[in-house]
XYZ file of C-alpha atoms in Angstrom:
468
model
C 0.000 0.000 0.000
C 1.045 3.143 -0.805
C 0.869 6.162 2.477
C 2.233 8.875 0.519
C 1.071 11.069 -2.045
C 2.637 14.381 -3.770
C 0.096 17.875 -3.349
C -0.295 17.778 -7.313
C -2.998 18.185 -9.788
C -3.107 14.752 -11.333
C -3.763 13.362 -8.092
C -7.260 11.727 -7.726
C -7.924 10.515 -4.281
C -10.705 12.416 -2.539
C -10.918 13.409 0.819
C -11.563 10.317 2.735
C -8.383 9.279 1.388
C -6.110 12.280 1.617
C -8.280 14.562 3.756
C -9.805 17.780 3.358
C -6.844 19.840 3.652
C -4.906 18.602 0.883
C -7.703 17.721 -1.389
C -8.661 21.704 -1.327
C -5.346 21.824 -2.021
C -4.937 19.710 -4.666
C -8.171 21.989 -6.156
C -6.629 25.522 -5.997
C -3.593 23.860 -8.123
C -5.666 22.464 -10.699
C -7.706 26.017 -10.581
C -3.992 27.724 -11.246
C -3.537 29.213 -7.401
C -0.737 29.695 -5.696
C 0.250 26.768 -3.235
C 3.726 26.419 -1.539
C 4.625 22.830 -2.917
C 4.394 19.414 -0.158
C 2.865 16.026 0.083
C -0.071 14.033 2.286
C 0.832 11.148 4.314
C -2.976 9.558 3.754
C -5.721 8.548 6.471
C -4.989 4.796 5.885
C -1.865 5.887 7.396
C -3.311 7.171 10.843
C -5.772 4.163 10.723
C -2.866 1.420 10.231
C -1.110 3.476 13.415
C -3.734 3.434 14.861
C -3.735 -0.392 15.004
C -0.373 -1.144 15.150
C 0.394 1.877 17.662
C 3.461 2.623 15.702
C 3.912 4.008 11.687
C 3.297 1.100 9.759
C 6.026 -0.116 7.230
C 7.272 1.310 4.041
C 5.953 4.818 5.337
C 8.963 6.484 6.752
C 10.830 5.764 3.332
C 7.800 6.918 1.244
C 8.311 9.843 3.692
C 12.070 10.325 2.780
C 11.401 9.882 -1.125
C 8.739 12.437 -0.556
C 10.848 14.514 1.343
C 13.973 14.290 -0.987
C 11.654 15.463 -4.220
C 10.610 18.397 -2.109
C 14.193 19.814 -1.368
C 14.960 19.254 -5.455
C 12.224 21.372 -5.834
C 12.732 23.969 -3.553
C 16.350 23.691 -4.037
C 16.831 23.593 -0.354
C 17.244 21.341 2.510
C 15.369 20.221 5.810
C 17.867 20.885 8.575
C 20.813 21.871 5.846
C 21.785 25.178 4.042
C 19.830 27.136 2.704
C 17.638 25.455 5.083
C 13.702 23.895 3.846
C 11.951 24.732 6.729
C 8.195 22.895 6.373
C 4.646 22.500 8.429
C 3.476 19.593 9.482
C -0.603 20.064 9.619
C -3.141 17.491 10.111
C -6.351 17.316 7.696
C -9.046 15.079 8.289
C -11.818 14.129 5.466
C -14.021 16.569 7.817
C -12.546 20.195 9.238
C -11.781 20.174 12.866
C -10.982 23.453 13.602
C -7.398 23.786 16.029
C -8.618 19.813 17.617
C -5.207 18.077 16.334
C -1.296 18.974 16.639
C -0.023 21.290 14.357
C 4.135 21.864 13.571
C 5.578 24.882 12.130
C 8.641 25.947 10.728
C 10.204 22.391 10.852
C 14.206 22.282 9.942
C 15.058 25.821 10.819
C 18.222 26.178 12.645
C 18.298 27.454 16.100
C 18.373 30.826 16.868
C 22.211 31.757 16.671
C 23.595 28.891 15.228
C 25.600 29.902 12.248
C 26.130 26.295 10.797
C 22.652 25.218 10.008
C 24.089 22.661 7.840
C 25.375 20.641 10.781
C 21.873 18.331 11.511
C 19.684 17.711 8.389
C 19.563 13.574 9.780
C 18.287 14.930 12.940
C 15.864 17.700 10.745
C 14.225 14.127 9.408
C 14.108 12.645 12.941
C 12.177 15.792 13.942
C 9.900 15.181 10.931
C 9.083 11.404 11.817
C 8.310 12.581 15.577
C 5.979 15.538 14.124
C 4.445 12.619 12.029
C 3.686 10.711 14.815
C 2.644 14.066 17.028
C 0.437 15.021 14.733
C -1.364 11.297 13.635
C -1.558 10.485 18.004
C -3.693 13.617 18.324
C -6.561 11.986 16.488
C -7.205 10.744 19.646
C -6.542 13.833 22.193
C -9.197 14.249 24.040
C -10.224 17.616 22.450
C -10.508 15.982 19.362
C -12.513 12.833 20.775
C -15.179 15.574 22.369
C -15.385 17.474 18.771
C -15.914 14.714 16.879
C -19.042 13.612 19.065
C -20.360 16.766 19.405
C -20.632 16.918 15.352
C -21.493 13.217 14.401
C -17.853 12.832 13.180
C -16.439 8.765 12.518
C -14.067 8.670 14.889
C -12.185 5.756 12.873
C -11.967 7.527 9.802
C -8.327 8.961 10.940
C -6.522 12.106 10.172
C -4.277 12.675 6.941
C -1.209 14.926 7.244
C 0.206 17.329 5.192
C 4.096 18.506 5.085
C 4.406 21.653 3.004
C 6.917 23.895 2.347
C 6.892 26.796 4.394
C 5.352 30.681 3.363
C 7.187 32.677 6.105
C 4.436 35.623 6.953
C 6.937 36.999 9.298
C 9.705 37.465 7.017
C 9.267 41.078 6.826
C 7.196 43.943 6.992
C 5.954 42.900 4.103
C 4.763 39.781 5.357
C 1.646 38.297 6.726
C -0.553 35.430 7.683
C -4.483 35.288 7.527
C -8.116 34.445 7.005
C -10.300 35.240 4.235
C -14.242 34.805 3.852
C -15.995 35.320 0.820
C -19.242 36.787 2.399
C -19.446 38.020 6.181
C -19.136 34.978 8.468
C -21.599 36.208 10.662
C -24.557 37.643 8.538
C -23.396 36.821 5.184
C -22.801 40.366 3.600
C -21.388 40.071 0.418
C -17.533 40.828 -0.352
C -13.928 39.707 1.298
C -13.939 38.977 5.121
C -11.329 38.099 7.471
C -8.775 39.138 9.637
C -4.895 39.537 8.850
C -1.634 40.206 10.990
C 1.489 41.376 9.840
C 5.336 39.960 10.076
C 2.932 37.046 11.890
C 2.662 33.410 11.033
C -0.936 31.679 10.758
C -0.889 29.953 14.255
C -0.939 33.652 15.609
C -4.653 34.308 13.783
C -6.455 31.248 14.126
C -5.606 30.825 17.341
C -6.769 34.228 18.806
C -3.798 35.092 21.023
C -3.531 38.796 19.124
C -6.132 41.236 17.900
C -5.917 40.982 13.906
C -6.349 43.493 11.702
C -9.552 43.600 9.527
C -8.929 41.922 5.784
C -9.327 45.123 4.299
C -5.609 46.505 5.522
C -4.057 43.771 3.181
C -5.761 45.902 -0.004
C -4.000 49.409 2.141
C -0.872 47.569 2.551
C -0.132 45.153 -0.576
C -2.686 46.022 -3.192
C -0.794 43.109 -5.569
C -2.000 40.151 -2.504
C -5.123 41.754 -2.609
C -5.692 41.965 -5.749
C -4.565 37.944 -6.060
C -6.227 37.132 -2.453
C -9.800 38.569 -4.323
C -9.186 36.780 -7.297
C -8.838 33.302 -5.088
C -12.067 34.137 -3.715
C -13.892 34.404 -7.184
C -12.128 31.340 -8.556
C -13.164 29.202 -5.752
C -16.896 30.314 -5.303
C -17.079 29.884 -8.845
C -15.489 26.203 -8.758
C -17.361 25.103 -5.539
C -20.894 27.494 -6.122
C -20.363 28.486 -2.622
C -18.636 31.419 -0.442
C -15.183 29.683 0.720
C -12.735 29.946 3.429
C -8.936 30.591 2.759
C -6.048 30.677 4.904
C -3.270 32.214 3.031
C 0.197 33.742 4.065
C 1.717 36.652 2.428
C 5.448 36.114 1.842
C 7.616 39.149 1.078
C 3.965 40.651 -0.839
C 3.103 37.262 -2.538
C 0.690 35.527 -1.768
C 0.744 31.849 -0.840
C -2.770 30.022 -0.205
C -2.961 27.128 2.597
C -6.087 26.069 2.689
C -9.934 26.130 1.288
C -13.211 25.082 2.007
C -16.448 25.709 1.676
C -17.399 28.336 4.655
C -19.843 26.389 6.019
C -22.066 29.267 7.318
C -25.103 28.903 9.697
C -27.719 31.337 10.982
C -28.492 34.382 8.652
C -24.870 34.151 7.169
C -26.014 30.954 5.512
C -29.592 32.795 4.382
C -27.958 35.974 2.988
C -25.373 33.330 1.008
C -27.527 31.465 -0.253
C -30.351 33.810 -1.784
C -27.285 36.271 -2.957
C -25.415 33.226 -4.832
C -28.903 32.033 -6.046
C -29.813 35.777 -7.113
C -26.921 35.983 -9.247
C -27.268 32.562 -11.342
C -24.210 30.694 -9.200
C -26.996 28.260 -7.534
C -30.675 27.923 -8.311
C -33.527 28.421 -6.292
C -34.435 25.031 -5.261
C -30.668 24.251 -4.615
C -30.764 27.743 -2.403
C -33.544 26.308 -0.425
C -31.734 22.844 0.017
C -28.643 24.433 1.571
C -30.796 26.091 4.481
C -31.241 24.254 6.958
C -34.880 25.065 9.239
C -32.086 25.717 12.394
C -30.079 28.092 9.951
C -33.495 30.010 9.856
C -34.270 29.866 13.646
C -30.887 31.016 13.808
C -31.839 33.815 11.304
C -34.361 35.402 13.828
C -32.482 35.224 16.940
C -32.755 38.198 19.215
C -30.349 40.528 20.042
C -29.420 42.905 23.068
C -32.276 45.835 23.039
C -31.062 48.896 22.850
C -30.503 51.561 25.444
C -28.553 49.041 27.891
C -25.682 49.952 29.307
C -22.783 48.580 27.271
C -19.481 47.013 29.709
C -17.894 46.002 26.788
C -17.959 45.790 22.844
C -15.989 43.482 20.449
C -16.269 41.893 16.980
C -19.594 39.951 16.491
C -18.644 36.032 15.836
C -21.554 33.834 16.627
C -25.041 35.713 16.271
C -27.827 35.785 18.730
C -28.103 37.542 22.447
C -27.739 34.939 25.184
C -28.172 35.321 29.305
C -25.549 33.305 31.642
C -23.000 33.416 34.186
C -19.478 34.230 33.999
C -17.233 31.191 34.097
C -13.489 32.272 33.692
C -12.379 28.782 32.518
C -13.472 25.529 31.243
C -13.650 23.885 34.908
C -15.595 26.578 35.837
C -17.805 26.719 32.854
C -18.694 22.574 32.833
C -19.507 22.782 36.587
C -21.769 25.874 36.568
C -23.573 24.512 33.522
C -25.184 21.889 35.361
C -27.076 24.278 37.290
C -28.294 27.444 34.486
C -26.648 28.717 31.443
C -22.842 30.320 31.405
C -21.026 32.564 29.281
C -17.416 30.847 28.683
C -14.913 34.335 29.218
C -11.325 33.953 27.836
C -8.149 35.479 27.449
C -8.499 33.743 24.067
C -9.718 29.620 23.447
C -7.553 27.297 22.675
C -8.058 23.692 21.872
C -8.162 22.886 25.659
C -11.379 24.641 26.397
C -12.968 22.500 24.041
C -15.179 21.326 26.772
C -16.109 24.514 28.399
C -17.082 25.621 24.212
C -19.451 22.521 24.455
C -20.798 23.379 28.017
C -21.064 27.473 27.183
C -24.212 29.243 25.827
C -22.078 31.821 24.793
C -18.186 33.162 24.362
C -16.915 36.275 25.187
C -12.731 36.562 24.742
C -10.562 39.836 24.648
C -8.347 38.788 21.798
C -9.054 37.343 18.335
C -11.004 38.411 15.384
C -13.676 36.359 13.590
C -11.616 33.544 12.170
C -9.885 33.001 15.815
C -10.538 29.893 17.423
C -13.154 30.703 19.669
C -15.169 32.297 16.704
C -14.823 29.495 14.340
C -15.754 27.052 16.965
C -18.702 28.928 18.505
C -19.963 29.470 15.273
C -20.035 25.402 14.505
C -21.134 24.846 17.827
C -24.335 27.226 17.266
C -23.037 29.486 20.155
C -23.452 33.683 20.347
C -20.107 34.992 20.540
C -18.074 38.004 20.940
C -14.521 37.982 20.624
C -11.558 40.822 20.236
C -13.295 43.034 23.354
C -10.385 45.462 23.642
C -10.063 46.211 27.490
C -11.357 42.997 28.753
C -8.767 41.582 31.620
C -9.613 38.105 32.868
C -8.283 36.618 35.722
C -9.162 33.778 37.715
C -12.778 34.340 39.526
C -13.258 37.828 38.143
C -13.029 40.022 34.970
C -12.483 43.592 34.111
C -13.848 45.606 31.541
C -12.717 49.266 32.192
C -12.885 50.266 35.168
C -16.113 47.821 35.977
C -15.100 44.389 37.759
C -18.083 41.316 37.809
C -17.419 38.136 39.677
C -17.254 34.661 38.481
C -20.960 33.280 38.099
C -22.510 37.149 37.488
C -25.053 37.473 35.044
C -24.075 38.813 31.745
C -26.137 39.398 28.453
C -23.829 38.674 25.165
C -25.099 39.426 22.105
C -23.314 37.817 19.134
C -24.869 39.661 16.293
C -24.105 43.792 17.124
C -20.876 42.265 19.764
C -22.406 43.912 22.666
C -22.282 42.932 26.130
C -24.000 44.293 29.197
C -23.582 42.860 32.911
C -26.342 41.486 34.207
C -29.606 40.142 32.641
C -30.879 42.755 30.045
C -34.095 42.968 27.924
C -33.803 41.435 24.215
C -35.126 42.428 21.111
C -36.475 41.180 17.120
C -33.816 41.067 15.078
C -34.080 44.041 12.205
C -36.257 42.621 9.456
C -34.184 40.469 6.863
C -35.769 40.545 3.053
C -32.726 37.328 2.264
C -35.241 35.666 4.368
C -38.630 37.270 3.354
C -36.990 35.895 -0.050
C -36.416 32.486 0.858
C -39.649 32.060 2.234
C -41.483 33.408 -0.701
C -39.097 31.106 -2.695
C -40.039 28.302 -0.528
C -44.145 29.056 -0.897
C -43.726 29.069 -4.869
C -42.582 25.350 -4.698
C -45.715 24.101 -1.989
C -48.467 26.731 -3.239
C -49.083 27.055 0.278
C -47.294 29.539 2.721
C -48.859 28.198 5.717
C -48.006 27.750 9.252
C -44.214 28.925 11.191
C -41.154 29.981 9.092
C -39.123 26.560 9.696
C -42.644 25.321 8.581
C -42.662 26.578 5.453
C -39.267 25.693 4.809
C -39.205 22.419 5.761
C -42.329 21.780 3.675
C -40.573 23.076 0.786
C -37.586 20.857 1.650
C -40.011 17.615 1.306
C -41.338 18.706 -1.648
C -38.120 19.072 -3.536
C -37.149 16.009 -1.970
C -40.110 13.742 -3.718
């Protein structure tokens, strides 16, 4: 059996074989997009290690053969001079956002070591232990809880992908980020995202620093933008669906990592739909297929009322206004759960608070934008969220917004749609009025001839009807 297979166009296998990750991958190359060269060590990899608790044979020498065609191409070495310095990411068949082990910048020399070329043998020990790092994490605990939480097989396995590195903190002309093609939160039409600059991905995704909207890539490199935009129209057009890319910036080129279909929920995933079926990408009765009846409860969601008085304000990330307790940490957040809704508030989330995500009604963090971890997560969870509040200090048992402390297990109201927050329990409101889902509906009473009962009714009548 062959574990091993090169990031290239003529490759076939789809993503239960080779995972999501490098099958997008394989996609933007055949679509003519830029992608730092690599290969996929395959799921029947993770699967056979799985079993034999150990790599299985022949794979470390498909590994090095891989390996040794990528430093021909690159015309540099892992762990040699001029040193190939690559990632080692994992990719299952289905995203799971930050769950698994991720290595970056694999083969650089230390910092201060002027002979780099002295340990390229120990560079490809480093790469056999990031293998195995990266295929164990399948089962991390995080990863188990994820995978139950969204109906995920948790024997299908992980592949993993070892590109070539795109350093976005070269320079100042560097940078590493997200990009949305519609509003991830209410589905707006144009580039989304966040970006940092002289910053590597793991920096954005991850939440630990307050990005910069998308938009400053256009101010800063107008030639990225111009390419980053161009991604975008290439891949809606190619999958008939708003997409997610994580690209780096290298020196002002850009480099794209990764794509998928967004995925949206709520009134993003309304507001997608009827705009891509409005302008010919989709038709109508596909348009009503993608909703989901919970993507249109989601739609009408309340939010905060206005006239409260604000503690805090950040970037909107999951919509909907929800009432619970403080909890300043997972622990916290799964115990106090048991006894009345809690708002999860964070520094940032990582993949450890996977379980206080799960146990949360809503998020509330102080850094990260709205492709940080906490906001991608929330968002697949189906929780309101606010993340990036500038001024928000957490500490254990309390947090600080101003000059205005509350106490772990204090009410707060979070509303995930405006990102405001107000401490204690505050009236709600409607949501404005929404003609992408005044046009649904009617769209949805055209195929019934009826236009009867609830919203989700008529939708999900609609849905049976296109179904027969």
């Amino acid at each position: 059996m062959r574990w091993v297979r090169p990031l290239d166009p003529a490759v076939a296998d789809g993503p239960g074989d080779i995972g999501g990750k490098a099958h997008g991958l394989i996609t933007l190359r055949r679509l003519g997009l830029p992608v730092p060269p690599g290969f996929v060590v395959t799921t029947g990899a993770c699967r056979a290690f799985r079993r034999l608790g150990r790599l299985p044979d022949g794979l470390e020498a498909e590994v090095r053969a891989a390996l040794a065609a990528l430093e021909r191409r690159t015309g540099r070495t892992l762990g040699g001079t001029p040193a190939l310095t690559v990632s080692v990411r994992s990719g299952a068949a289905v995203s799971m956002p930050g769950m698994m082990a991720t290595v970056l910048g694999l083969g650089a020399p230390p910092a201060g070591d002027g002979d780099a070329g002295a340990g390229p043998d120990g560079a490809r020990e480093r790469l056999t232990a990031a293998l195995v790092e990266v295929l164990g994490s399948w089962d991390a605990p995080r990863a188990r809880t994820y995978r139950a939480l969204h109906g995920i097989d948790g024997d299908a396995g992980t592949a993993v992908v070892v590109q070539a590195m795109a350093d976005g903190d070269r320079d100042d002309r560097s940078a590493s980020g997200v990009a949305f093609g519609r509003d991830p939160v209410d589905g707006s039409p144009g580039p989304a995202g966040d970006v940092l600059f002289r910053s590597r991905g793991d920096a954005v995704v991850s939440g630990r620093a307050l990005p910069l909207p998308l938009t400053a890539l256009a101010e800063r490199e107008p030639r990225a933008w111009a390419d980053l935009c161009d991604a975008l129209e290439r891949t809606q057009a190619h999958y008939r669906d708003a997409c997610y890319l994580e690209f780096t910036v290298e020196t002002g080129r850009l480099w794209l990592l990764q794509v998928r279909p967004a995925g949206f929920s709520g009134a993003a995933a309304v507001r997608t739909a009827v705009g891509l079926a409005e302008r010919g990408v989709i038709t109508r009765a596909e348009a009503l297929a993608r909703v989901a009846t919970a993507d249109l409860e989601r739609a009408r969601l309340p939010v905060l009322a206005e006239g409260a008085d604000l503690w805090t304000r950040g970037t909107p990330a999951g919509p909907g206004a929800v009432v619970g307790r403080i909890a300043t940490d997972t622990a916290s957040a799964v115990r106090m759960a048991a006894r009345g809704p809690v708002v999860l508030v964070r520094p940032e989330t990582s993949p450890a608070d996977m379980a206080g995500l799960a146990a949360a009604a809503g998020v509330l963090t102080a850094r990260g934008g709205a492709a940080s971890h906490a906001a991608v997560v929330a968002r697949a969870l189906g929780r309101p969220a606010v993340v990036g509040a500038a001024g928000l200090h957490v500490e254990p048992g309390r947090v600080r917004a101003g000059d205005r402390w509350a106490a772990e297990g204090d009410l707060l109201t979070l509303d995930g749609t405006t990102g405001r927050v107000a401490l204690g329990e505050r009236p709600t409101a409607p949501p404005p009025a929404d003609s992408a889902v005044d046009t649904l509906l009617a769209w949805a009473d055209a195929v019934t001839g009826a236009g009867e009962g609830t919203d989700t009714d008529r939708l999900a009548a609609a849905h049976r009807a296109l179904a027969r």
